[in-house]
Each structure stands twice: as C-alpha cells, then as structure tokens.
PDB file of C-alpha atoms and ligand atoms in Angstrom:
ATOM      1  CA  UNK A   1      38.191  89.263  50.006  1.00 40.00           C
ATOM      2  CA  UNK A   2      38.282  88.185  46.159  1.00 42.00           C
ATOM      3  CA  UNK A   3      34.858  85.621  46.738  1.00 50.00           C
ATOM      4  CA  UNK A   4      34.770  83.034  49.226  1.00 53.00           C
ATOM      5  CA  UNK A   5      36.766  79.666  50.185  1.00 62.00           C
ATOM      6  CA  UNK A   6      35.511  76.149  51.932  1.00 60.00           C
ATOM      7  CA  UNK A   7      38.910  77.624  54.382  1.00 65.00           C
ATOM      8  CA  UNK A   8      38.019  80.969  54.121  1.00 73.00           C
ATOM      9  CA  UNK A   9      34.070  81.261  55.558  1.00 76.00           C
ATOM     10  CA  UNK A  10      32.712  81.507  58.845  1.00 80.00           C
ATOM     11  CA  UNK A  11      32.766  78.712  60.509  1.00 78.00           C
ATOM     12  CA  UNK A  12      32.358  77.032  64.200  1.00 86.00           C
ATOM     13  CA  UNK A  13      28.564  77.915  63.933  1.00 92.00           C
ATOM     14  CA  UNK A  14      26.156  76.093  67.133  1.00 95.00           C
ATOM     15  CA  UNK A  15      22.607  77.383  66.375  1.00 96.00           C
ATOM     16  CA  UNK A  16      19.685  76.111  68.611  1.00 97.00           C
ATOM     17  CA  UNK A  17      15.307  76.846  67.977  1.00 97.00           C
ATOM     18  CA  UNK A  18      12.962  75.644  70.180  1.00 97.00           C
ATOM     19  CA  UNK A  19       9.394  74.581  71.513  1.00 96.00           C
ATOM     20  CA  UNK A  20       8.275  72.926  74.545  1.00 95.00           C
ATOM     21  CA  UNK A  21       5.409  71.899  75.553  1.00 93.00           C
ATOM     22  CA  UNK A  22       3.345  74.931  77.240  1.00 96.00           C
ATOM     23  CA  UNK A  23       4.384  76.346  73.016  1.00 95.00           C
ATOM     24  CA  UNK A  24       7.547  79.065  73.344  1.00 97.00           C
ATOM     25  CA  UNK A  25       9.841  79.316  70.852  1.00 98.00           C
ATOM     26  CA  UNK A  26      13.331  80.282  71.546  1.00 97.00           C
ATOM     27  CA  UNK A  27      16.473  80.637  69.354  1.00 98.00           C
ATOM     28  CA  UNK A  28      19.765  79.852  70.634  1.00 97.00           C
ATOM     29  CA  UNK A  29      23.437  81.127  68.529  1.00 97.00           C
ATOM     30  CA  UNK A  30      27.560  80.806  69.281  1.00 96.00           C
ATOM     31  CA  UNK A  31      29.310  81.379  66.831  1.00 94.00           C
ATOM     32  CA  UNK A  32      33.595  81.094  65.958  1.00 90.00           C
ATOM     33  CA  UNK A  33      33.527  84.797  64.163  1.00 90.00           C
ATOM     34  CA  UNK A  34      33.633  85.578  60.689  1.00 88.00           C
ATOM     35  CA  UNK A  35      38.098  85.214  59.511  1.00 86.00           C
ATOM     36  CA  UNK A  36      39.565  88.315  58.708  1.00 84.00           C
ATOM     37  CA  UNK A  37      37.610  90.461  60.581  1.00 88.00           C
ATOM     38  CA  UNK A  38      39.267  93.351  62.940  1.00 91.00           C
ATOM     39  CA  UNK A  39      39.425  92.843  66.676  1.00 92.00           C
ATOM     40  CA  UNK A  40      36.485  93.684  69.011  1.00 93.00           C
ATOM     41  CA  UNK A  41      33.843  92.746  65.769  1.00 93.00           C
ATOM     42  CA  UNK A  42      30.927  92.445  67.174  1.00 93.00           C
ATOM     43  CA  UNK A  43      29.215  90.204  64.533  1.00 94.00           C
ATOM     44  CA  UNK A  44      25.465  89.541  64.309  1.00 96.00           C
ATOM     45  CA  UNK A  45      25.495  86.130  66.046  1.00 96.00           C
ATOM     46  CA  UNK A  46      25.287  88.219  69.677  1.00 97.00           C
ATOM     47  CA  UNK A  47      22.173  90.240  68.083  1.00 98.00           C
ATOM     48  CA  UNK A  48      18.758  90.061  67.995  1.00 98.00           C
ATOM     49  CA  UNK A  49      16.760  90.221  64.520  1.00 98.00           C
ATOM     50  CA  UNK A  50      20.539  89.308  63.057  1.00 98.00           C
ATOM     51  CA  UNK A  51      21.864  85.714  64.187  1.00 98.00           C
ATOM     52  CA  UNK A  52      18.472  84.766  65.835  1.00 98.00           C
ATOM     53  CA  UNK A  53      15.563  86.143  66.895  1.00 98.00           C
ATOM     54  CA  UNK A  54      11.846  83.913  68.790  1.00 98.00           C
ATOM     55  CA  UNK A  55       8.739  85.350  68.797  1.00 98.00           C
ATOM     56  CA  UNK A  56       5.373  83.740  69.756  1.00 97.00           C
ATOM     57  CA  UNK A  57       5.294  82.964  65.024  1.00 98.00           C
ATOM     58  CA  UNK A  58       8.529  81.179  65.038  1.00 98.00           C
ATOM     59  CA  UNK A  59      12.038  80.818  66.497  1.00 98.00           C
ATOM     60  CA  UNK A  60      15.537  81.528  64.013  1.00 98.00           C
ATOM     61  CA  UNK A  61      19.809  81.221  64.491  1.00 98.00           C
ATOM     62  CA  UNK A  62      21.572  82.154  61.174  1.00 97.00           C
ATOM     63  CA  UNK A  63      25.002  81.916  60.194  1.00 96.00           C
ATOM     64  CA  UNK A  64      27.077  83.375  58.291  1.00 94.00           C
ATOM     65  CA  UNK A  65      28.404  86.655  56.882  1.00 91.00           C
ATOM     66  CA  UNK A  66      27.561  88.583  59.946  1.00 93.00           C
ATOM     67  CA  UNK A  67      28.455  91.709  58.014  1.00 92.00           C
ATOM     68  CA  UNK A  68      25.381  90.869  55.072  1.00 93.00           C
ATOM     69  CA  UNK A  69      23.015  89.137  57.658  1.00 96.00           C
ATOM     70  CA  UNK A  70      23.042  92.271  60.003  1.00 96.00           C
ATOM     71  CA  UNK A  71      22.217  94.411  57.464  1.00 95.00           C
ATOM     72  CA  UNK A  72      18.983  92.198  56.182  1.00 96.00           C
ATOM     73  CA  UNK A  73      18.326  90.809  59.813  1.00 98.00           C
ATOM     74  CA  UNK A  74      18.016  87.673  58.379  1.00 98.00           C
ATOM     75  CA  UNK A  75      16.579  85.782  61.697  1.00 98.00           C
ATOM     76  CA  UNK A  76      13.854  88.971  62.106  1.00 98.00           C
ATOM     77  CA  UNK A  77      12.593  88.376  58.747  1.00 98.00           C
ATOM     78  CA  UNK A  78      13.218  84.290  58.134  1.00 98.00           C
ATOM     79  CA  UNK A  79      10.578  84.426  61.390  1.00 98.00           C
ATOM     80  CA  UNK A  80       8.009  86.789  59.901  1.00 98.00           C
ATOM     81  CA  UNK A  81       7.194  84.678  57.102  1.00 98.00           C
ATOM     82  CA  UNK A  82       6.703  81.997  59.084  1.00 98.00           C
ATOM     83  CA  UNK A  83       4.582  83.804  61.392  1.00 98.00           C
ATOM     84  CA  UNK A  84       2.375  85.706  57.633  1.00 98.00           C
ATOM     85  CA  UNK A  85       2.048  81.334  56.968  1.00 97.00           C
ATOM     86  CA  UNK A  86       4.531  80.513  54.759  1.00 98.00           C
ATOM     87  CA  UNK A  87       6.548  77.318  54.596  1.00 97.00           C
ATOM     88  CA  UNK A  88       9.807  77.570  57.199  1.00 97.00           C
ATOM     89  CA  UNK A  89      12.046  76.308  54.348  1.00 97.00           C
ATOM     90  CA  UNK A  90      10.797  77.987  51.967  1.00 98.00           C
ATOM     91  CA  UNK A  91      10.827  80.977  54.053  1.00 98.00           C
ATOM     92  CA  UNK A  92      14.664  79.857  54.442  1.00 98.00           C
ATOM     93  CA  UNK A  93      15.691  80.143  51.485  1.00 97.00           C
ATOM     94  CA  UNK A  94      14.334  83.038  49.850  1.00 98.00           C
ATOM     95  CA  UNK A  95      15.444  84.975  52.679  1.00 98.00           C
ATOM     96  CA  UNK A  96      18.522  83.896  52.119  1.00 97.00           C
ATOM     97  CA  UNK A  97      18.538  84.662  48.622  1.00 96.00           C
ATOM     98  CA  UNK A  98      17.005  88.478  48.990  1.00 96.00           C
ATOM     99  CA  UNK A  99      20.047  88.226  51.142  1.00 95.00           C
ATOM    100  CA  UNK A 100      22.401  87.382  48.749  1.00 92.00           C
ATOM    101  CA  UNK A 101      21.324  89.725  46.091  1.00 91.00           C
ATOM    102  CA  UNK A 102      20.637  92.910  48.255  1.00 91.00           C
ATOM    103  CA  UNK A 103      24.178  92.517  49.973  1.00 91.00           C
ATOM    104  CA  UNK A 104      27.143  93.197  47.511  1.00 81.00           C
ATOM    105  CA  UNK A 105      30.446  94.112  49.531  1.00 71.00           C
ATOM    106  CA  UNK A 106      33.772  95.450  48.171  1.00 60.00           C
ATOM    107  CA  UNK A 107      35.620  93.059  45.867  1.00 58.00           C
ATOM    108  CA  UNK A 108      31.522  91.063  46.075  1.00 61.00           C
ATOM    109  CA  UNK A 109      32.427  89.194  49.181  1.00 63.00           C
ATOM    110  CA  UNK A 110      29.789  86.777  49.173  1.00 70.00           C
ATOM    111  CA  UNK A 111      27.053  87.033  50.987  1.00 88.00           C
ATOM    112  CA  UNK A 112      25.710  83.357  51.667  1.00 91.00           C
ATOM    113  CA  UNK A 113      24.720  81.809  55.218  1.00 94.00           C
ATOM    114  CA  UNK A 114      21.685  79.053  56.204  1.00 96.00           C
ATOM    115  CA  UNK A 115      19.101  79.675  58.918  1.00 97.00           C
ATOM    116  CA  UNK A 116      17.531  76.956  60.819  1.00 97.00           C
ATOM    117  CA  UNK A 117      13.787  78.359  62.011  1.00 97.00           C
ATOM    118  CA  UNK A 118      10.985  76.681  63.583  1.00 97.00           C
ATOM    119  CA  UNK A 119       7.389  77.253  63.108  1.00 97.00           C
ATOM    120  CA  UNK A 120       4.504  77.344  66.910  1.00 97.00           C
ATOM    121  CA  UNK A 121       2.832  74.629  64.897  1.00 96.00           C
ATOM    122  CA  UNK A 122       5.745  72.190  65.064  1.00 95.00           C
ATOM    123  CA  UNK A 123       7.579  73.240  61.186  1.00 95.00           C
ATOM    124  CA  UNK A 124      11.149  73.778  61.131  1.00 95.00           C
ATOM    125  CA  UNK A 125      13.199  74.235  57.803  1.00 96.00           C
ATOM    126  CA  UNK A 126      16.200  75.649  57.120  1.00 96.00           C
ATOM    127  CA  UNK A 127      18.032  76.519  54.290  1.00 96.00           C
ATOM    128  CA  UNK A 128      22.180  77.366  52.971  1.00 95.00           C
ATOM    129  CA  UNK A 129      23.492  79.174  50.486  1.00 93.00           C
ATOM    130  CA  UNK A 130      27.246  78.010  51.562  1.00 90.00           C
ATOM    131  CA  UNK A 131      28.009  74.360  49.510  1.00 89.00           C
ATOM    132  CA  UNK A 132      27.645  71.939  53.397  1.00 90.00           C
ATOM    133  CA  UNK A 133      25.667  73.104  56.885  1.00 92.00           C
ATOM    134  CA  UNK A 134      25.307  70.536  59.508  1.00 92.00           C
ATOM    135  CA  UNK A 135      21.888  70.279  60.728  1.00 93.00           C
ATOM    136  CA  UNK A 136      20.017  68.712  63.335  1.00 91.00           C
ATOM    137  CA  UNK A 137      16.432  67.676  64.837  1.00 92.00           C
ATOM    138  CA  UNK A 138      13.882  66.228  66.903  1.00 92.00           C
ATOM    139  CA  UNK A 139      10.769  65.788  68.317  1.00 89.00           C
ATOM    140  CA  UNK A 140       9.131  63.988  70.405  1.00 87.00           C
ATOM    141  CA  UNK A 141       8.203  60.847  69.350  1.00 90.00           C
ATOM    142  CA  UNK A 142      10.763  60.662  66.584  1.00 89.00           C
ATOM    143  CA  UNK A 143      13.384  59.965  65.512  1.00 93.00           C
ATOM    144  CA  UNK A 144      16.358  63.110  65.823  1.00 94.00           C
ATOM    145  CA  UNK A 145      18.097  63.548  62.538  1.00 91.00           C
ATOM    146  CA  UNK A 146      21.435  65.208  61.433  1.00 92.00           C
ATOM    147  CA  UNK A 147      22.441  65.413  57.809  1.00 92.00           C
ATOM    148  CA  UNK A 148      26.140  68.216  56.271  1.00 92.00           C
ATOM    149  CA  UNK A 149      24.928  67.663  52.468  1.00 89.00           C
ATOM    150  CA  UNK A 150      22.839  69.369  50.928  1.00 87.00           C
ATOM    151  CA  UNK A 151      20.928  67.127  49.514  1.00 77.00           C
ATOM    152  CA  UNK A 152      21.496  64.585  52.198  1.00 66.00           C
ATOM    153  CA  UNK A 153      19.235  63.285  55.707  1.00 57.00           C
ATOM    154  CA  UNK A 154      19.543  60.908  58.156  1.00 47.00           C
TER     155      UNK A 154
HETATM  156  N1  LIG B   1      28.057  85.226  61.778  1.00 75.59           N
HETATM  157  C1  LIG B   1      28.886  84.783  62.060  1.00 75.59           C
HETATM  158  C2  LIG B   1      29.860  85.912  62.140  1.00 75.59           C
HETATM  159  O1  LIG B   1      30.190  87.196  60.968  1.00 75.59           O
HETATM  160  C3  LIG B   1      29.807  83.930  61.768  1.00 75.59           C
HETATM  161  C4  LIG B   1      29.585  82.708  62.186  1.00 75.59           C
HETATM  162  O2  LIG B   1      29.024  82.325  62.456  1.00 75.59           O
HETATM  163  O3  LIG B   1      28.883  82.163  61.067  1.00 75.59           O
HETATM  164  O4  LIG B   1      31.109  86.535  63.512  1.00 75.59           O
END
C-alpha cells in the first residue's frame, strides 16, 4: 500500500468493553479483517493485549491495522495507562499516537486505528486516528449514546 484511503482500510470491526455490577471488566473484539493481507493471516483481533485486553483496572478493544496494533500491544498499553490513573480518553489518544510514531511499515503504510476503553471506576473513553469510528455507550441510569464522526456525539 502507498497510503491508506477510506476505501482501502480495515473495516467491519465490532468491539465492546463492559463493567458489570460486581465490578468485573470484560473486552471483546470481532473483525472483518484488513484488506490486501494473506489468506490465513491472524491479525490482532484474537490476540490478548493487542485486539483486546481486560484486567482489574480497565478493559480495551482495538481496531485498525493489525500488524501495528500487535507491535505496540495497543489494548494492553491503553489499559495500563488507565490503571495508572490517567483519563481513559487521553490514554486512548496517547497510545494511538505512540503507535503512529513508532510503527513504520514498507511504503509508509499508516499505523492508524482506534481504541475504546473502560476503567474500573466506570469512566470510559475512546480515541481514533482514522477519519471516523462508529462508537456508542450506555451506563445504568443514563441514555445510550452513539456517534460516528470525530466531534459528534448524540
Ligand atoms: N485490526 C483488524 C485486522 O488488522 C482490522 C479491524 O478489525 O480493524 O485484522
């Protein structure tokens, strides 16, 4: 790839992070895969720490270029930041920036992606370096929300 375009980017991902009434955190990721990859490729989605991660402090689910996400362990890194006390959305953005700075593939393929994250205190956040990312949330006693574009929130 010369560069990423809207038509030539990973898509079809469904990720979820959840906190139950007993305080247990969980993360899950399903993927449509990345374009122009070999048959039989195993991307980041099924790999703990990369495509998803949850521990006692936070849960995260990733989307984007799997090779980049695997390299930096995007979900685990984001959870580590939240576990250290930082804001979930800030951690998501920071770790996506780290991925974009540190991972360089042939032909300058961009290391773009997105991550959603939820802390044990119920605070959630997200970030993405793609042009858009469908996302939504719900918490007990609150209305569900969803958005796609960078600055919109319903
Ligand atoms: N991360 C996935 C992959 O590289 C694509 C995606 O679901 O965003 O296979």
